[in-house]
PDB file of C-alpha atoms in Angstrom:
ATOM      1  CA  UNK A 239      12.136 -15.565  -4.060  1.00  0.00           C
ATOM      2  CA  UNK A 240       9.283 -13.446  -5.082  1.00  0.00           C
ATOM      3  CA  UNK A 241      10.616  -9.847  -5.610  1.00  0.00           C
ATOM      4  CA  UNK A 242       9.799  -6.677  -7.026  1.00  0.00           C
ATOM      5  CA  UNK A 243      12.591  -4.179  -7.647  1.00  0.00           C
ATOM      6  CA  UNK A 244      11.892  -0.671  -8.795  1.00  0.00           C
ATOM      7  CA  UNK A 245      14.075   1.938 -10.564  1.00  0.00           C
ATOM      8  CA  UNK A 246      13.937   4.843 -12.607  1.00  0.00           C
ATOM      9  CA  UNK A 247      13.492   7.541  -9.642  1.00  0.00           C
ATOM     10  CA  UNK A 248      15.656  10.838  -9.321  1.00  0.00           C
ATOM     11  CA  UNK A 249      15.768  14.593  -9.314  1.00  0.00           C
ATOM     12  CA  UNK A 250      13.647  16.362 -11.960  1.00  0.00           C
ATOM     13  CA  UNK A 251      12.320  19.963 -12.348  1.00  0.00           C
ATOM     14  CA  UNK A 252       8.854  20.960 -11.894  1.00  0.00           C
ATOM     15  CA  UNK A 253       7.045  20.308 -15.310  1.00  0.00           C
ATOM     16  CA  UNK A 254       9.637  17.454 -16.185  1.00  0.00           C
ATOM     17  CA  UNK A 255       8.960  13.631 -16.818  1.00  0.00           C
ATOM     18  CA  UNK A 256      10.238  10.391 -15.436  1.00  0.00           C
ATOM     19  CA  UNK A 257       9.537   6.838 -16.256  1.00  0.00           C
ATOM     20  CA  UNK A 258       9.680   4.238 -13.420  1.00  0.00           C
ATOM     21  CA  UNK A 259       9.919   0.542 -13.655  1.00  0.00           C
ATOM     22  CA  UNK A 260       9.328  -2.257 -11.712  1.00  0.00           C
ATOM     23  CA  UNK A 261      11.034  -5.600 -12.459  1.00  0.00           C
ATOM     24  CA  UNK A 262       9.154  -8.755 -11.314  1.00  0.00           C
ATOM     25  CA  UNK A 263      10.595 -12.124 -10.457  1.00  0.00           C
ATOM     26  CA  UNK A 264       9.730 -15.404  -8.619  1.00  0.00           C
ATOM     27  CA  UNK A 265       6.100 -15.430  -9.764  1.00  0.00           C
ATOM     28  CA  UNK A 266       3.941 -15.554 -12.712  1.00  0.00           C
ATOM     29  CA  UNK A 267       3.814 -11.775 -13.453  1.00  0.00           C
ATOM     30  CA  UNK A 268       0.734 -12.027 -15.997  1.00  0.00           C
ATOM     31  CA  UNK A 269      -1.366 -13.735 -13.238  1.00  0.00           C
ATOM     32  CA  UNK A 270      -1.555 -10.577 -11.176  1.00  0.00           C
ATOM     33  CA  UNK A 271      -3.054  -7.087 -11.156  1.00  0.00           C
ATOM     34  CA  UNK A 272      -0.297  -4.537 -10.111  1.00  0.00           C
ATOM     35  CA  UNK A 273      -0.392  -1.187  -8.473  1.00  0.00           C
ATOM     36  CA  UNK A 274       1.916   1.847  -7.714  1.00  0.00           C
ATOM     37  CA  UNK A 275       1.723   3.275  -4.247  1.00  0.00           C
ATOM     38  CA  UNK A 276       3.669   6.521  -3.135  1.00  0.00           C
ATOM     39  CA  UNK A 277       4.680   7.781   0.246  1.00  0.00           C
ATOM     40  CA  UNK A 278       5.847  11.478   0.811  1.00  0.00           C
ATOM     41  CA  UNK A 279       8.553  12.057   3.016  1.00  0.00           C
ATOM     42  CA  UNK A 280       6.987  11.400   6.552  1.00  0.00           C
ATOM     43  CA  UNK A 281       3.749  10.807   5.572  1.00  0.00           C
ATOM     44  CA  UNK A 282       1.255   8.145   4.927  1.00  0.00           C
ATOM     45  CA  UNK A 283       0.445   5.857   1.924  1.00  0.00           C
ATOM     46  CA  UNK A 284      -1.294   6.943  -1.146  1.00  0.00           C
ATOM     47  CA  UNK A 285      -2.162   4.865  -4.004  1.00  0.00           C
ATOM     48  CA  UNK A 286      -1.418   6.213  -7.426  1.00  0.00           C
ATOM     49  CA  UNK A 287      -2.438   3.892 -10.237  1.00  0.00           C
ATOM     50  CA  UNK A 288      -3.154   0.151 -10.793  1.00  0.00           C
ATOM     51  CA  UNK A 289      -3.428  -2.298 -13.669  1.00  0.00           C
ATOM     52  CA  UNK A 290      -5.068  -5.460 -14.254  1.00  0.00           C
ATOM     53  CA  UNK A 291      -3.346  -8.542 -15.375  1.00  0.00           C
ATOM     54  CA  UNK A 292      -3.311  -7.902 -19.369  1.00  0.00           C
ATOM     55  CA  UNK A 293      -3.260  -4.183 -19.063  1.00  0.00           C
ATOM     56  CA  UNK A 294      -6.757  -3.886 -20.172  1.00  0.00           C
ATOM     57  CA  UNK A 295      -8.154  -1.929 -17.336  1.00  0.00           C
ATOM     58  CA  UNK A 296      -6.178   0.799 -15.461  1.00  0.00           C
ATOM     59  CA  UNK A 297      -7.204   3.447 -12.922  1.00  0.00           C
ATOM     60  CA  UNK A 298      -5.580   6.474 -11.351  1.00  0.00           C
ATOM     61  CA  UNK A 299      -5.879   8.594  -8.437  1.00  0.00           C
ATOM     62  CA  UNK A 300      -7.568  12.003  -9.142  1.00  0.00           C
ATOM     63  CA  UNK A 301      -4.358  13.667  -8.030  1.00  0.00           C
ATOM     64  CA  UNK A 302      -2.260  12.109 -11.027  1.00  0.00           C
ATOM     65  CA  UNK A 303      -4.939  11.535 -13.681  1.00  0.00           C
ATOM     66  CA  UNK A 304      -4.170  12.898 -17.022  1.00  0.00           C
ATOM     67  CA  UNK A 305      -0.446  13.257 -16.081  1.00  0.00           C
ATOM     68  CA  UNK A 306       0.624   9.745 -15.179  1.00  0.00           C
ATOM     69  CA  UNK A 307       0.236   6.719 -17.060  1.00  0.00           C
ATOM     70  CA  UNK A 308       0.561   2.834 -16.041  1.00  0.00           C
ATOM     71  CA  UNK A 309       1.640   0.030 -18.492  1.00  0.00           C
ATOM     72  CA  UNK A 310       3.010  -3.428 -18.162  1.00  0.00           C
ATOM     73  CA  UNK A 311       4.991  -5.514 -20.427  1.00  0.00           C
ATOM     74  CA  UNK A 312       4.106  -9.102 -19.631  1.00  0.00           C
ATOM     75  CA  UNK A 313       6.617 -10.811 -21.807  1.00  0.00           C
ATOM     76  CA  UNK A 314       9.461  -8.702 -19.826  1.00  0.00           C
ATOM     77  CA  UNK A 315       7.727  -9.190 -16.309  1.00  0.00           C
ATOM     78  CA  UNK A 316       7.671  -5.776 -15.753  1.00  0.00           C
ATOM     79  CA  UNK A 317       5.402  -2.740 -14.876  1.00  0.00           C
ATOM     80  CA  UNK A 318       5.812   0.844 -15.764  1.00  0.00           C
ATOM     81  CA  UNK A 319       4.823   4.425 -14.601  1.00  0.00           C
ATOM     82  CA  UNK A 320       5.060   7.356 -16.950  1.00  0.00           C
ATOM     83  CA  UNK A 321       5.013  10.307 -15.015  1.00  0.00           C
ATOM     84  CA  UNK A 322       4.750  13.864 -16.920  1.00  0.00           C
ATOM     85  CA  UNK A 323       3.976  17.238 -15.856  1.00  0.00           C
ATOM     86  CA  UNK A 324       5.588  16.581 -12.470  1.00  0.00           C
ATOM     87  CA  UNK A 325       4.906  18.917  -9.477  1.00  0.00           C
ATOM     88  CA  UNK A 326       6.626  19.488  -6.230  1.00  0.00           C
ATOM     89  CA  UNK A 327       3.688  17.587  -4.424  1.00  0.00           C
ATOM     90  CA  UNK A 328       4.585  14.559  -6.516  1.00  0.00           C
ATOM     91  CA  UNK A 329       7.981  14.035  -4.472  1.00  0.00           C
ATOM     92  CA  UNK A 330       7.727  10.733  -2.820  1.00  0.00           C
ATOM     93  CA  UNK A 331       8.907   7.119  -2.478  1.00  0.00           C
ATOM     94  CA  UNK A 332       6.997   5.227  -5.366  1.00  0.00           C
ATOM     95  CA  UNK A 333       6.367   1.443  -4.504  1.00  0.00           C
ATOM     96  CA  UNK A 334       5.261  -1.129  -6.966  1.00  0.00           C
ATOM     97  CA  UNK A 335       2.717  -3.597  -5.385  1.00  0.00           C
ATOM     98  CA  UNK A 336       1.182  -7.068  -6.231  1.00  0.00           C
ATOM     99  CA  UNK A 337      -2.532  -7.722  -5.793  1.00  0.00           C
ATOM    100  CA  UNK A 338      -2.915 -10.785  -3.847  1.00  0.00           C
ATOM    101  CA  UNK A 339      -4.580 -13.726  -5.649  1.00  0.00           C
ATOM    102  CA  UNK A 340      -7.229 -14.192  -3.016  1.00  0.00           C
ATOM    103  CA  UNK A 341      -8.240 -10.508  -2.315  1.00  0.00           C
ATOM    104  CA  UNK A 342      -7.326  -7.114  -3.770  1.00  0.00           C
ATOM    105  CA  UNK A 343      -4.958  -6.270  -0.820  1.00  0.00           C
ATOM    106  CA  UNK A 344      -1.184  -6.046  -1.757  1.00  0.00           C
ATOM    107  CA  UNK A 345       0.802  -8.945  -0.504  1.00  0.00           C
ATOM    108  CA  UNK A 346       4.144  -8.163  -2.117  1.00  0.00           C
ATOM    109  CA  UNK A 347       5.855  -4.820  -2.331  1.00  0.00           C
ATOM    110  CA  UNK A 348       9.117  -3.546  -3.746  1.00  0.00           C
ATOM    111  CA  UNK A 349      11.401  -1.248  -1.633  1.00  0.00           C
ATOM    112  CA  UNK A 350      10.607   1.710  -3.696  1.00  0.00           C
ATOM    113  CA  UNK A 351      12.380   4.344  -6.036  1.00  0.00           C
ATOM    114  CA  UNK A 352      12.353   8.005  -4.804  1.00  0.00           C
ATOM    115  CA  UNK A 353      11.165  10.845  -6.962  1.00  0.00           C
ATOM    116  CA  UNK A 354      12.138  14.383  -6.099  1.00  0.00           C
ATOM    117  CA  UNK A 355      10.834  17.167  -7.791  1.00  0.00           C
ATOM    118  CA  UNK A 356      12.360  20.516  -7.229  1.00  0.00           C
ATOM    119  CA  UNK A 357      13.778  23.277  -8.891  1.00  0.00           C
TER     120      UNK A 357
ATOM    121  CA  UNK B 102     -14.212   7.995  -2.909  1.00  0.00           C
ATOM    122  CA  UNK B 103     -14.318   6.056   0.300  1.00  0.00           C
ATOM    123  CA  UNK B 104     -12.404   7.726   3.188  1.00  0.00           C
ATOM    124  CA  UNK B 105     -10.640   5.807   5.836  1.00  0.00           C
ATOM    125  CA  UNK B 106     -10.094   7.206   9.110  1.00  0.00           C
ATOM    126  CA  UNK B 107      -7.825   5.476  11.780  1.00  0.00           C
ATOM    127  CA  UNK B 108      -7.541   6.018  15.410  1.00  0.00           C
ATOM    128  CA  UNK B 109      -5.612   6.709  17.411  1.00  0.00           C
ATOM    129  CA  UNK B 110      -2.919   8.367  14.923  1.00  0.00           C
ATOM    130  CA  UNK B 111      -0.135   7.351  17.741  1.00  0.00           C
ATOM    131  CA  UNK B 112      -0.264   5.419  20.837  1.00  0.00           C
ATOM    132  CA  UNK B 113       2.394   4.283  23.477  1.00  0.00           C
ATOM    133  CA  UNK B 114       2.504   1.029  24.834  1.00  0.00           C
ATOM    134  CA  UNK B 115       4.716  -1.598  26.700  1.00  0.00           C
ATOM    135  CA  UNK B 116       5.654  -5.184  25.782  1.00  0.00           C
ATOM    136  CA  UNK B 117       2.957  -7.639  26.523  1.00  0.00           C
ATOM    137  CA  UNK B 118       0.204  -5.015  26.360  1.00  0.00           C
ATOM    138  CA  UNK B 119      -2.936  -5.651  24.273  1.00  0.00           C
ATOM    139  CA  UNK B 120      -3.177  -2.955  21.451  1.00  0.00           C
ATOM    140  CA  UNK B 121      -6.117  -1.845  19.500  1.00  0.00           C
ATOM    141  CA  UNK B 122      -6.419   0.071  16.447  1.00  0.00           C
ATOM    142  CA  UNK B 123      -9.575   1.304  14.855  1.00  0.00           C
ATOM    143  CA  UNK B 124     -10.437   1.887  11.239  1.00  0.00           C
ATOM    144  CA  UNK B 125     -13.486   3.506  10.111  1.00  0.00           C
ATOM    145  CA  UNK B 126     -14.896   3.964   6.437  1.00  0.00           C
ATOM    146  CA  UNK B 127     -17.060   6.520   5.126  1.00  0.00           C
ATOM    147  CA  UNK B 128     -19.518   3.997   3.625  1.00  0.00           C
ATOM    148  CA  UNK B 129     -19.769   0.263   4.199  1.00  0.00           C
ATOM    149  CA  UNK B 130     -16.923  -1.876   2.711  1.00  0.00           C
ATOM    150  CA  UNK B 131     -18.354  -5.255   3.234  1.00  0.00           C
ATOM    151  CA  UNK B 132     -15.009  -6.679   5.062  1.00  0.00           C
ATOM    152  CA  UNK B 133     -12.941  -5.591   2.096  1.00  0.00           C
ATOM    153  CA  UNK B 134     -10.344  -4.363   4.337  1.00  0.00           C
ATOM    154  CA  UNK B 135      -6.631  -5.069   4.887  1.00  0.00           C
ATOM    155  CA  UNK B 136      -4.044  -4.111   7.306  1.00  0.00           C
ATOM    156  CA  UNK B 137      -0.366  -3.408   6.962  1.00  0.00           C
ATOM    157  CA  UNK B 138       2.605  -2.682   9.279  1.00  0.00           C
ATOM    158  CA  UNK B 139       5.486  -0.559   8.134  1.00  0.00           C
ATOM    159  CA  UNK B 140       8.736  -0.173   9.918  1.00  0.00           C
ATOM    160  CA  UNK B 141      11.262   2.891   9.020  1.00  0.00           C
ATOM    161  CA  UNK B 142      12.822   2.560   5.789  1.00  0.00           C
ATOM    162  CA  UNK B 143      10.910  -0.626   4.778  1.00  0.00           C
ATOM    163  CA  UNK B 144       8.083  -1.494   2.569  1.00  0.00           C
ATOM    164  CA  UNK B 145       4.748  -2.172   4.100  1.00  0.00           C
ATOM    165  CA  UNK B 146       3.911  -5.736   5.007  1.00  0.00           C
ATOM    166  CA  UNK B 147       0.720  -7.280   4.593  1.00  0.00           C
ATOM    167  CA  UNK B 148      -0.801  -8.576   7.785  1.00  0.00           C
ATOM    168  CA  UNK B 149      -4.464  -9.217   7.293  1.00  0.00           C
ATOM    169  CA  UNK B 150      -7.018  -9.303   4.474  1.00  0.00           C
ATOM    170  CA  UNK B 151     -10.674  -9.477   4.249  1.00  0.00           C
ATOM    171  CA  UNK B 152     -10.964  -7.772   7.613  1.00  0.00           C
ATOM    172  CA  UNK B 153      -9.932 -11.010   9.664  1.00  0.00           C
ATOM    173  CA  UNK B 154      -7.773 -13.467   7.582  1.00  0.00           C
ATOM    174  CA  UNK B 155      -4.257 -13.682   8.533  1.00  0.00           C
ATOM    175  CA  UNK B 156      -1.656 -13.646   5.980  1.00  0.00           C
ATOM    176  CA  UNK B 157       0.773 -16.601   5.520  1.00  0.00           C
ATOM    177  CA  UNK B 158       3.638 -16.358   8.186  1.00  0.00           C
ATOM    178  CA  UNK B 159       2.020 -13.532  10.443  1.00  0.00           C
ATOM    179  CA  UNK B 160       1.961 -14.249  14.012  1.00  0.00           C
ATOM    180  CA  UNK B 161      -1.204 -15.227  15.458  1.00  0.00           C
ATOM    181  CA  UNK B 162      -1.028 -12.468  17.989  1.00  0.00           C
ATOM    182  CA  UNK B 163      -2.460 -10.158  15.239  1.00  0.00           C
ATOM    183  CA  UNK B 164      -6.064 -10.262  14.881  1.00  0.00           C
ATOM    184  CA  UNK B 165      -8.739  -8.595  12.690  1.00  0.00           C
ATOM    185  CA  UNK B 166     -12.462  -7.973  13.194  1.00  0.00           C
ATOM    186  CA  UNK B 167     -15.404  -5.655  12.232  1.00  0.00           C
ATOM    187  CA  UNK B 168     -18.191  -5.272   9.784  1.00  0.00           C
ATOM    188  CA  UNK B 169     -19.782  -2.714   7.828  1.00  0.00           C
ATOM    189  CA  UNK B 170     -17.938   0.659   8.487  1.00  0.00           C
ATOM    190  CA  UNK B 171     -16.060  -0.040  11.451  1.00  0.00           C
ATOM    191  CA  UNK B 172     -12.974  -2.517  11.857  1.00  0.00           C
ATOM    192  CA  UNK B 173     -10.315  -3.282  14.424  1.00  0.00           C
ATOM    193  CA  UNK B 174      -6.699  -4.557  14.522  1.00  0.00           C
ATOM    194  CA  UNK B 175      -5.690  -6.028  17.826  1.00  0.00           C
ATOM    195  CA  UNK B 176      -2.182  -7.282  18.914  1.00  0.00           C
ATOM    196  CA  UNK B 177      -2.886  -9.592  21.910  1.00  0.00           C
ATOM    197  CA  UNK B 178       0.700  -9.241  23.334  1.00  0.00           C
ATOM    198  CA  UNK B 179       2.738  -6.465  21.886  1.00  0.00           C
ATOM    199  CA  UNK B 180       6.300  -7.573  21.196  1.00  0.00           C
ATOM    200  CA  UNK B 181       9.292  -5.639  20.817  1.00  0.00           C
ATOM    201  CA  UNK B 182       9.378  -6.155  16.957  1.00  0.00           C
ATOM    202  CA  UNK B 183       5.657  -4.970  16.682  1.00  0.00           C
ATOM    203  CA  UNK B 184       6.714  -1.197  17.295  1.00  0.00           C
ATOM    204  CA  UNK B 185       5.876   0.091  13.765  1.00  0.00           C
ATOM    205  CA  UNK B 186       3.182   2.148  11.767  1.00  0.00           C
ATOM    206  CA  UNK B 187       0.125   0.506  10.768  1.00  0.00           C
ATOM    207  CA  UNK B 188      -2.195   1.029   8.010  1.00  0.00           C
ATOM    208  CA  UNK B 189      -5.717  -0.182   7.042  1.00  0.00           C
ATOM    209  CA  UNK B 190      -7.011  -0.106   3.241  1.00  0.00           C
ATOM    210  CA  UNK B 191     -10.016  -0.703   1.764  1.00  0.00           C
ATOM    211  CA  UNK B 192     -10.396  -2.409  -1.696  1.00  0.00           C
ATOM    212  CA  UNK B 193     -14.128  -2.564  -1.707  1.00  0.00           C
ATOM    213  CA  UNK B 194     -14.702   0.268  -4.023  1.00  0.00           C
ATOM    214  CA  UNK B 195     -11.958   1.198  -6.467  1.00  0.00           C
ATOM    215  CA  UNK B 196     -10.559   3.033  -7.896  1.00  0.00           C
ATOM    216  CA  UNK B 197      -9.273   4.448  -6.026  1.00  0.00           C
ATOM    217  CA  UNK B 198      -7.960   2.361  -3.374  1.00  0.00           C
ATOM    218  CA  UNK B 199      -7.563   4.242  -0.109  1.00  0.00           C
ATOM    219  CA  UNK B 200      -5.522   4.145   2.856  1.00  0.00           C
ATOM    220  CA  UNK B 201      -6.058   5.368   6.533  1.00  0.00           C
ATOM    221  CA  UNK B 202      -3.626   7.869   7.711  1.00  0.00           C
ATOM    222  CA  UNK B 203      -1.633   5.404   9.865  1.00  0.00           C
ATOM    223  CA  UNK B 204      -1.218   4.677  13.547  1.00  0.00           C
ATOM    224  CA  UNK B 205       2.324   4.874  14.990  1.00  0.00           C
ATOM    225  CA  UNK B 206       2.796   2.271  17.943  1.00  0.00           C
ATOM    226  CA  UNK B 207       5.840   3.479  20.140  1.00  0.00           C
ATOM    227  CA  UNK B 208       7.327   2.061  23.080  1.00  0.00           C
ATOM    228  CA  UNK B 209       6.070   3.391  26.354  1.00  0.00           C
TER     229      UNK B 209
END
């Protein structure tokens, strides 16, 4: 079964750090670009960051640029998001998502890991 | 960045109704558009990509059309399981990928 499972979320104080992980299974991980997409409580979808198949190209939303770092370990079939200098507005459910092979739409999503930034 | 504007933000409809949701891009996106369905507490599900191509396993009552800046998602006969929030997403000019604000389809 093709699956993405996120972990690493939690409650953190403003200015703190967290590292999210996304474990992929059921497909050849290094064939695909990957992204992180977040959803604040009761709000819509916001793309956070993306990475190509070998990690050689990355992109970030302006809202997280300079604070978040995306990476991947193809040997471990894993995607990561290092989040530093966290703010209250980063509070959200963070999903990892796979780019489809025939477009740049996201065809597989994980259920998400919740990040709460609060003092 | 390309801005995506969906309309309406919500609608009420009955089972069997034909439903249309519109997505407008701030500039032409050359059919590089996807539609997603999200139910409460669940991850989004890809319905269509390339504006009109149905993702495998998605019922044929869902269809997409459009060109340039204006795109439409149509549900030909609304079913009980279709009550959800729908998002459009452009992948023409990235980063960043951008989503519409969502359209909530509710039961009338």
